[in-house]
Coordinates of C-alpha atoms and ligand atoms in Angstrom, one line a residue:
X198 CA -1.5 -12.8 22.9
X199 CA -0.8 -10.5 20.0
X200 CA -4.4 -9.2 20.0
X201 CA -4.0 -8.2 23.6
X202 CA -0.7 -6.5 22.9
X203 CA -2.5 -4.5 20.2
X204 CA -5.3 -3.4 22.5
X205 CA -2.8 -2.4 25.1
X206 CA -0.9 -0.4 22.6
X207 CA -4.0 1.4 21.4
X208 CA -4.8 2.2 25.0
X209 CA -1.4 3.6 25.7
X210 CA -1.4 5.5 22.4
X211 CA -4.7 7.1 23.3
X212 CA -3.4 8.2 26.7
X213 CA -0.4 9.8 25.0
X214 CA -2.4 11.7 22.5
X215 CA -5.4 13.3 24.3
X216 CA -8.5 11.2 24.2
X217 CA -9.2 11.3 20.5
X218 CA -8.2 7.7 19.5
X219 CA -11.3 6.4 17.7
X220 CA -13.5 8.4 20.0
X221 CA -16.3 10.9 19.5
X222 CA -15.7 14.1 17.5
X223 CA -14.5 16.8 19.9
X224 CA -16.7 20.0 19.9
X225 CA -15.6 22.6 17.4
X226 CA -14.3 20.2 14.7
X227 CA -15.9 20.2 11.3
X228 CA -16.7 16.8 10.0
X229 CA -16.3 16.1 6.3
X230 CA -19.4 15.6 4.2
X231 CA -20.2 11.9 3.8
X232 CA -21.3 12.1 0.1
X233 CA -20.0 9.2 -2.0
X234 CA -19.7 6.8 1.0
X235 CA -22.1 4.1 2.0
X236 CA -22.3 3.1 5.7
X237 CA -20.2 6.2 6.6
X238 CA -18.7 6.8 10.0
X239 CA -16.8 10.0 11.1
X240 CA -13.8 9.7 13.4
X241 CA -10.5 11.5 14.0
X242 CA -7.4 10.0 12.4
X243 CA -5.6 7.6 14.6
X244 CA -2.8 10.1 14.7
X245 CA -5.4 12.7 15.9
X246 CA -4.7 15.6 13.7
X247 CA -7.3 15.0 11.0
X248 CA -11.0 14.4 10.8
X249 CA -12.1 11.5 8.5
X250 CA -15.0 9.9 6.9
X251 CA -14.8 6.1 6.4
X252 CA -17.1 3.8 4.6
X253 CA -17.6 1.8 1.4
X254 CA -17.3 3.2 -2.1
X255 CA -18.3 1.4 -5.3
X256 CA -15.6 1.3 -8.1
X257 CA -16.3 0.2 -11.6
X258 CA -13.1 -1.2 -13.0
X259 CA -11.9 -3.3 -15.9
X260 CA -8.5 -4.6 -16.8
X261 CA -6.5 -7.2 -18.8
X262 CA -5.6 -9.7 -16.1
X263 CA -3.4 -12.7 -16.5
X264 CA -5.3 -16.0 -16.9
X265 CA -3.5 -18.5 -14.7
X266 CA -3.7 -22.2 -15.0
X267 CA -3.5 -22.6 -11.3
X268 CA -6.1 -23.8 -8.8
X269 CA -6.7 -22.6 -5.3
X270 CA -4.4 -25.0 -3.2
X271 CA -6.2 -27.7 -1.2
X272 CA -4.0 -27.3 1.9
X273 CA -1.0 -25.6 3.5
X274 CA 1.4 -28.2 2.1
X275 CA 0.4 -27.2 -1.4
X276 CA 0.8 -23.5 -0.6
X277 CA 4.4 -24.0 0.7
X278 CA 5.2 -26.2 -2.3
X279 CA 3.9 -23.6 -4.7
X280 CA 6.4 -21.0 -3.3
X281 CA 9.2 -23.5 -3.4
X282 CA 8.5 -24.1 -7.1
X283 CA 8.2 -20.3 -7.6
X284 CA 11.6 -19.5 -6.2
X285 CA 13.5 -22.6 -7.5
X286 CA 16.5 -21.9 -9.8
X287 CA 15.8 -22.6 -13.4
X288 CA 12.2 -23.4 -12.7
X289 CA 9.6 -23.0 -15.4
X290 CA 6.7 -22.8 -12.9
X291 CA 5.9 -19.2 -13.7
X292 CA 5.7 -19.8 -17.5
X293 CA 3.8 -23.1 -17.0
X294 CA 0.8 -21.4 -15.3
X295 CA 0.5 -18.5 -17.8
X296 CA -2.6 -19.0 -19.9
X297 CA -2.7 -15.7 -21.8
X298 CA -4.7 -12.6 -20.8
X299 CA -8.4 -12.1 -20.1
X300 CA -10.6 -9.1 -19.4
X301 CA -11.9 -8.9 -15.9
X302 CA -14.4 -6.2 -15.0
X303 CA -16.9 -5.5 -12.3
X304 CA -18.3 -3.1 -9.7
X305 CA -16.2 -3.6 -6.6
X306 CA -16.9 -2.5 -3.0
X307 CA -13.8 -0.7 -1.7
X308 CA -13.3 0.3 2.0
X309 CA -12.0 3.8 2.1
X310 CA -11.2 6.8 4.4
X311 CA -11.0 10.4 3.4
X312 CA -9.3 12.7 5.9
X313 CA -9.4 16.5 6.0
X314 CA -8.1 19.3 8.3
X315 CA -10.2 19.5 11.4
X316 CA -10.8 23.3 10.9
X317 CA -13.3 22.6 8.0
X318 CA -11.0 23.8 5.2
X319 CA -11.4 21.7 2.1
X320 CA -7.9 21.4 0.5
X321 CA -7.6 21.7 -3.3
X322 CA -5.0 18.8 -3.3
X323 CA -5.6 15.2 -2.3
X324 CA -3.2 12.4 -2.0
X325 CA -4.4 8.9 -3.0
X326 CA -2.7 6.5 -0.7
X327 CA -2.3 2.8 -1.8
X328 CA -0.9 0.4 0.7
X329 CA 1.3 -2.6 0.1
X330 CA 1.3 -6.3 0.9
X331 CA 0.9 -7.2 4.5
X332 CA -1.1 -4.1 5.5
X333 CA -4.4 -2.3 4.9
X334 CA -5.3 1.4 4.6
X335 CA -4.2 2.0 8.2
X336 CA -0.5 1.6 7.1
X337 CA -0.9 5.3 6.4
X338 CA -2.4 6.2 9.8
X339 CA -1.0 3.4 12.0
X340 CA -0.9 5.0 15.4
X341 CA -0.2 8.4 17.0
X342 CA 3.3 9.4 16.0
X343 CA 3.1 7.0 13.0
X344 CA 0.6 8.8 10.8
X345 CA 1.5 9.9 7.3
X346 CA -2.2 11.0 7.1
X347 CA -1.6 13.5 10.0
X348 CA 1.6 14.8 8.4
X349 CA -0.1 15.3 5.0
X350 CA -3.2 16.9 6.4
X351 CA -1.0 19.3 8.5
X352 CA 0.7 20.2 5.3
X353 CA -2.7 21.2 3.9
X354 CA -3.6 18.1 1.8
X355 CA -6.6 15.9 2.0
X356 CA -5.8 12.1 2.0
X357 CA -7.8 9.3 0.6
X358 CA -6.6 5.9 1.7
X359 CA -8.3 2.6 0.9
X360 CA -8.0 -1.1 1.4
X361 CA -6.8 -2.7 -1.8
X362 CA -9.2 -5.2 -3.5
X363 CA -9.0 -8.4 -1.4
X364 CA -8.0 -6.6 1.8
X365 CA -9.7 -5.4 4.9
X366 CA -13.2 -4.1 4.2
X367 CA -12.9 -4.3 0.4
X368 CA -14.5 -7.1 -1.6
X369 CA -12.7 -10.4 -1.7
X370 CA -13.3 -12.0 -5.1
X371 CA -11.4 -14.8 -6.8
X372 CA -7.8 -14.6 -5.5
X373 CA -6.2 -16.2 -8.6
X374 CA -8.0 -14.6 -11.6
X375 CA -9.5 -11.4 -10.2
X376 CA -7.3 -10.0 -7.4
X377 CA -4.3 -9.1 -9.5
X378 CA -2.1 -6.1 -10.2
X379 CA -3.7 -5.0 -13.4
X380 CA -7.2 -4.8 -12.0
X381 CA -5.9 -3.1 -8.8
X382 CA -4.2 -0.4 -11.0
X383 CA -7.5 0.1 -12.8
X384 CA -9.2 0.6 -9.4
X385 CA -6.6 3.1 -8.3
X386 CA -7.0 5.0 -11.5
X387 CA -10.8 5.1 -11.1
X388 CA -10.5 6.4 -7.5
X389 CA -8.1 9.1 -8.7
X390 CA -10.5 10.2 -11.4
X391 CA -13.5 10.2 -9.0
X392 CA -11.5 12.4 -6.6
X393 CA -11.1 14.9 -9.4
X394 CA -14.8 14.7 -10.3
X395 CA -16.1 15.6 -6.9
X396 CA -17.4 12.1 -6.2
X397 CA -16.4 12.2 -2.5
X398 CA -17.5 14.6 0.3
X399 CA -18.6 17.0 -2.4
X400 CA -14.9 18.1 -2.5
X401 CA -13.6 19.5 -5.7
X402 CA -9.9 18.4 -5.8
X403 CA -8.0 20.0 -8.6
X404 CA -4.7 18.2 -7.8
X405 CA -4.4 14.5 -7.2
X406 CA -1.1 13.1 -6.0
X407 CA -0.5 9.3 -6.1
X408 CA 1.4 7.9 -3.1
X409 CA 2.2 4.2 -2.7
X410 CA 4.0 1.8 -0.5
X411 CA 5.6 -1.4 -2.0
X412 CA 3.0 -3.2 -4.1
X413 CA 0.9 0.0 -3.7
X414 CA 3.9 1.8 -5.4
X415 CA 3.9 -0.7 -8.2
X416 CA 0.1 0.0 -8.6
X417 CA 0.7 3.8 -8.5
X418 CA 3.6 3.5 -11.0
X419 CA 1.4 1.4 -13.3
X420 CA -1.2 4.3 -13.3
X421 CA 1.5 6.8 -14.3
X422 CA 2.5 4.4 -17.1
X423 CA -0.9 3.6 -18.5
X424 CA -2.8 6.8 -17.6
X425 CA -0.1 9.6 -17.6
X426 CA -2.6 12.4 -16.9
X427 CA -4.3 10.8 -13.9
X428 CA -1.8 12.0 -11.2
X429 CA -0.2 15.4 -11.0
X430 CA 2.7 14.0 -9.0
X431 CA 3.8 10.6 -7.7
X432 CA 5.6 9.4 -4.6
X433 CA 6.7 5.8 -4.6
X434 CA 7.8 4.5 -1.2
X435 CA 9.4 1.0 -0.6
X436 CA 10.1 0.6 -4.3
X437 CA 12.8 0.2 -6.9
X438 CA 13.3 -1.4 -10.3
X439 CA 15.4 -4.3 -8.9
X440 CA 13.5 -7.5 -8.3
X441 CA 16.5 -9.6 -7.2
X442 CA 15.3 -10.0 -3.6
X443 CA 11.6 -10.6 -4.2
X444 CA 12.2 -14.4 -3.8
X445 CA 14.0 -13.8 -0.5
X446 CA 11.2 -11.6 0.7
X447 CA 8.4 -14.0 -0.2
X448 CA 10.4 -16.8 1.5
X449 CA 10.9 -14.6 4.6
X450 CA 7.2 -13.9 4.9
X451 CA 6.7 -17.7 5.2
X452 CA 3.1 -17.2 3.8
X453 CA 0.3 -19.3 5.4
X454 CA -3.3 -19.7 4.5
X455 CA -5.0 -16.6 6.2
X456 CA -8.0 -18.5 7.5
X457 CA -5.7 -20.9 9.4
X458 CA -3.3 -18.3 10.7
X459 CA -5.9 -15.9 12.1
X460 CA -9.3 -17.7 11.9
X461 CA -10.9 -15.0 14.1
X462 CA -10.2 -12.4 11.3
X463 CA -10.1 -14.5 8.1
X464 CA -12.4 -17.5 8.5
X465 CA -14.5 -16.4 5.5
X466 CA -11.6 -16.4 3.0
X467 CA -10.5 -19.3 0.8
X468 CA -7.0 -20.8 0.6
X469 CA -6.0 -18.3 -2.1
X470 CA -5.7 -15.6 0.6
X471 CA -2.5 -15.7 2.6
X472 CA -0.7 -13.8 5.4
X473 CA 2.8 -13.7 6.8
X474 CA 3.3 -16.5 9.4
X475 CA 4.4 -14.6 12.5
X476 CA 5.9 -11.5 14.0
X477 CA 9.3 -13.0 13.1
X478 CA 8.3 -13.2 9.4
X479 CA 6.9 -9.7 9.6
X480 CA 10.2 -8.4 11.0
X481 CA 12.2 -10.1 8.3
X482 CA 10.1 -8.5 5.6
X483 CA 9.4 -5.0 6.9
X484 CA 11.5 -3.9 9.9
X485 CA 15.1 -3.2 10.8
X486 CA 16.3 -3.4 14.4
X487 CA 16.8 -1.4 16.6
X488 CA 15.1 1.4 14.7
X489 CA 11.5 0.4 15.6
X490 CA 9.3 -0.1 18.7
X491 CA 8.6 -3.8 19.4
X492 CA 5.0 -2.8 20.3
X493 CA 4.6 -1.4 16.7
X494 CA 5.8 -4.8 15.3
X495 CA 3.3 -6.6 17.5
X496 CA 0.5 -4.2 16.4
X497 CA 1.5 -4.7 12.8
X498 CA 1.4 -8.4 13.1
X499 CA -2.0 -8.4 14.9
X500 CA -3.5 -6.2 12.2
X501 CA -1.7 -7.7 9.2
X502 CA -3.4 -7.7 5.8
X503 CA -3.8 -10.5 3.3
X504 CA -2.2 -11.1 -0.1
X505 CA -3.4 -13.3 -2.9
X506 CA -1.6 -15.7 -5.3
X507 CA -2.9 -13.5 -8.2
X508 CA -1.1 -10.5 -6.7
X509 CA 2.1 -12.3 -6.0
X510 CA 2.2 -13.7 -9.5
X511 CA 1.6 -10.3 -11.2
X512 CA 3.4 -7.9 -8.9
X513 CA 6.5 -7.6 -11.1
X514 CA 4.5 -7.3 -14.3
X515 CA 2.6 -4.1 -13.9
X516 CA 5.4 -1.5 -13.8
X517 CA 6.7 0.1 -17.0
X518 CA 8.6 3.1 -18.2
X519 CA 6.2 6.0 -17.9
X520 CA 7.6 7.9 -20.9
X521 CA 4.5 10.3 -21.0
X522 CA 4.3 11.2 -17.3
X523 CA 5.5 14.7 -16.9
X524 CA 4.9 15.5 -13.2
X525 CA 7.4 15.3 -10.4
X526 CA 8.2 11.8 -9.0
X527 CA 10.3 10.7 -5.9
X528 CA 11.2 7.3 -4.6
X529 CA 11.5 7.1 -0.8
X530 CA 12.9 3.9 0.7
X531 CA 14.3 2.6 4.0
X532 CA 18.0 2.3 3.2
X533 CA 17.9 -1.3 4.4
X534 CA 14.8 -2.3 2.4
X535 CA 14.7 -6.1 1.9
X536 CA 12.4 -6.8 -1.1
X537 CA 13.5 -3.9 -3.4
X538 CA 17.2 -3.5 -2.3
X539 CA 18.2 -6.8 -0.7
X540 CA 18.9 -5.0 2.5
X541 CA 21.1 -2.2 1.0
X542 CA 19.6 0.5 -1.3
X543 CA 23.1 1.9 -1.9
X544 CA 24.4 -1.3 -3.5
X545 CA 25.6 -1.6 -6.2
X546 CA 24.3 2.0 -6.7
X547 CA 21.5 4.1 -5.3
X548 CA 18.7 1.9 -6.4
X549 CA 16.0 4.5 -5.7
X550 CA 17.7 7.1 -7.9
X551 CA 18.4 4.4 -10.6
X552 CA 14.7 3.4 -10.7
X553 CA 13.2 6.9 -10.8
X554 CA 15.7 7.9 -13.6
X555 CA 14.9 4.8 -15.6
X556 CA 11.1 4.8 -15.2
X557 CA 10.5 8.6 -15.6
X558 CA 12.5 10.0 -18.6
X559 CA 10.0 12.9 -19.0
X560 CA 9.3 13.8 -15.3
X561 CA 9.5 17.5 -14.5
X562 CA 11.6 16.6 -11.5
X563 CA 12.9 13.4 -9.9
X564 CA 14.1 12.9 -6.3
X565 CA 15.0 10.1 -3.9
X566 CA 15.5 9.7 -0.2
X567 CA 16.9 6.7 1.8
X568 CA 15.8 6.8 5.4
X569 CA 18.7 5.7 7.6
X570 CA 18.7 2.3 9.3
X571 CA 15.2 1.6 8.1
X572 CA 13.5 -1.5 6.6
X573 CA 10.8 -1.9 4.0
X574 CA 7.9 -0.7 6.3
X575 CA 9.2 2.9 6.4
X576 CA 6.1 4.3 8.1
X577 CA 6.6 2.0 11.1
X578 CA 10.1 3.0 12.0
X579 CA 11.4 5.8 14.3
X580 CA 12.6 7.5 11.0
X581 CA 9.1 7.7 9.5
X582 CA 8.8 11.5 10.1
X583 CA 12.2 12.1 8.3
X584 CA 10.7 10.4 5.3
X585 CA 7.5 12.4 5.5
X586 CA 9.4 15.7 5.7
X587 CA 11.4 14.7 2.6
X588 CA 8.1 14.0 0.8
X589 CA 6.5 17.2 2.0
X590 CA 9.4 19.4 0.9
X591 CA 9.8 17.6 -2.5
X592 CA 6.1 18.3 -3.3
X593 CA 6.3 21.9 -2.1
X594 CA 9.5 22.5 -4.1
X595 CA 7.7 21.3 -7.2
X596 CA 4.6 23.4 -6.7
X597 CA 2.4 20.8 -5.2
Ligands
NAG74 C1 -2.8 -31.7 0.4 O1 -3.6 -31.8 -0.7 C2 -3.0 -32.7 -1.7 C3 -3.9 -32.6 -2.9 O2 -5.2 -32.7 -2.6 C4 -2.9 -34.1 -1.1 O3 -2.4 -35.0 -2.1 C5 -2.1 -34.1 0.1 O4 -2.1 -35.4 0.7 C6 -2.6 -33.1 1.1 N1 -1.5 -32.9 2.1 C7 -1.8 -32.8 3.4 C8 -0.7 -32.7 4.3 O5 -3.0 -32.8 3.8
NAG75 C1 -22.2 -0.4 -8.3 O1 -22.6 -0.8 -7.0 C2 -23.2 0.2 -6.2 C3 -23.4 -0.3 -4.8 O2 -23.9 -1.6 -4.9 C4 -24.4 0.7 -6.9 O3 -25.0 1.7 -6.1 C5 -24.1 1.2 -8.2 O4 -25.3 1.6 -8.9 C6 -23.4 0.2 -9.1 N1 -22.9 0.8 -10.3 C7 -23.1 0.3 -11.5 C8 -22.6 1.0 -12.7 O5 -23.5 -0.9 -11.6
NAG76 C1 -6.9 24.6 8.3 O1 -5.9 23.6 8.6 C2 -5.0 23.2 7.5 C3 -4.2 22.1 8.0 O2 -3.5 22.3 9.2 C4 -4.2 24.4 7.2 O3 -3.4 24.1 6.0 C5 -5.2 25.6 6.8 O4 -4.5 26.7 6.5 C6 -6.2 25.9 7.9 N1 -7.2 26.8 7.5 C7 -7.5 27.9 8.2 C8 -8.6 28.7 7.6 O5 -7.0 28.1 9.3
NAG77 C1 -14.1 22.5 -9.6 O1 -13.6 23.8 -9.4 C2 -13.0 24.4 -10.6 C3 -12.4 25.7 -10.2 O2 -13.2 26.4 -9.3 C4 -14.2 24.5 -11.6 O3 -13.6 25.1 -12.8 C5 -14.8 23.2 -11.9 O4 -15.9 23.3 -12.7 C6 -15.2 22.5 -10.6 N1 -15.6 21.1 -10.9 C7 -16.7 20.5 -10.3 C8 -16.9 19.2 -10.8 O5 -17.3 21.1 -9.4
NAG78 C1 3.1 8.3 -25.2 O1 2.4 9.2 -26.1 C2 2.7 8.9 -27.4 C3 2.0 10.0 -28.2 O2 0.7 10.3 -27.8 C4 2.1 7.5 -27.8 O3 2.3 7.2 -29.1 C5 2.8 6.5 -26.9 O4 2.3 5.2 -27.1 C6 2.7 6.9 -25.4 N1 3.6 6.0 -24.7 C7 3.2 5.2 -23.7 C8 4.2 4.4 -23.0 O5 2.0 5.2 -23.3
NAG79 C1 20.1 -5.5 -8.3 O1 20.5 -5.7 -7.0 C2 21.5 -6.8 -6.9 C3 21.9 -6.9 -5.4 O2 20.7 -7.2 -4.7 C4 22.7 -6.5 -7.7 O3 23.6 -7.5 -7.7 C5 22.3 -6.2 -9.2 O4 23.4 -5.8 -9.9 C6 21.2 -5.2 -9.2 N1 20.7 -5.0 -10.6 C7 20.5 -3.8 -11.1 C8 20.1 -3.8 -12.6 O5 20.6 -2.8 -10.5
NAG80 C1 25.9 -0.9 1.2 O1 26.7 -1.0 0.1 C2 27.6 0.1 0.0 C3 28.2 0.1 -1.4 O2 28.8 -1.1 -1.6 C4 28.6 0.0 1.1 O3 29.4 1.1 1.1 C5 27.8 -0.1 2.5 O4 28.7 -0.3 3.5 C6 26.8 -1.1 2.4 N1 25.9 -1.0 3.6 C7 25.8 -2.0 4.5 C8 24.9 -1.7 5.7 O5 26.4 -3.1 4.4

């Protein structure tokens, strides 16, 4: 049922927006060079305003991950019980599974998409887009009218979006010991360095801006903390320094073993890979009514991305005060964000402003924006364009 809804939506969207949705490249458009990608394909952005190359890229990465004394659950009952232990008051579960640190390194296949203006101009600035839990790289280019990629490309940037390790077309290694925040931050850092070093499309980007959503913002923040010269500027969406509501968020998602929830998409994944249970769970975590189109919620649910135990256990641990990051940074949230604001980013203070001030003492500029009547999945609300316009003007004001 939900898959049909998604197809119907895609069809409608295409009708609304010329005939470019996933189709052939219209005459006169300049396709990006495919250097750096294996199995490359060229297609317009879903939004229609950019031309993109998608494929696999290889990323060498290494990090100090947490060694967890925790086995992949045998069944759904164990998964649910794990989360009950995780959120229980006074519980020592989190400490009990900590087994120190261990170095994890490898050469990982990452599914990625580089988008450029359709007129053949190669921008000097690229935005590295890291999605959050529950989505994949298409969070940034979800549908016509819901495309951050289109907005950024129209503003003269290139965008590089990718599926986080464990998600979509990227590799799906051990979900407890390998797919964790520290390694994912190392992958983001390597991708940013590769963009500067002309590794993709022969494009020589002199400016690299880190843009994240949710867990993708925590990853972007971690890069500014550990590698302060990697990004020229950072935009953290769906983020704050307040973790009070994470337990409520994880509970609301009602996480289920991915291969049981959507076997037609996830049958190859083991029980350490999870997804939100239903469209109801998805709305709890990411949407605020009535400021979204129900067809977009249905499409988000049909296309939802996985999350691993390793990510959930390490998501809070990777951020840190980026005392040596000197670029501009803004935090952009839905004002009714659940996981990072418990539904109210103005209570007990402006939590976006508090976080950017606390985490970036040396930033050249800080900013914040709260999109009205908007939940955690900012890009999927009617207010998405307002948030994009804030980001665009913040970057331009600060010379990027
Ligand atoms: C789930 O797995 C555990 C451990 O193997 C087992 O004790 C339990 O009976 C199983 N529960 C169900 C509902 O299958
Ligand atoms: C990483 O993997 C890619 C693709 O399999 C391969 O082309 C590349 O040589 C590998 N790099 C290293 C350093 O092993
Ligand atoms: C090409 O398109 C981009 C994005 O709309 C724009 O910034 C740029 O100025 C255009 N270049 C030319 C030569 O028209
Ligand atoms: C990128 O362009 C800059 C400025 O033109 C130049 O200094 C630099 O060497 C180029 N780097 C690469 C890897 O081509
Ligand atoms: C910031 O830079 C100083 C001087 O290079 C260094 O001692 C310090 O450890 C750095 N701080 C962080 C958080 O990386
Ligand atoms: C975090 O948010 C909660 C409300 O969700 C609030 O009670 C608490 O004071 C906040 N903590 C900080 C440090 O902002
Ligand atoms: C959020 O908290 C602020 C400050 O306490 C309050 O003025 C506002 O009404 C709250 N918003 C909602 C939607 O409850």
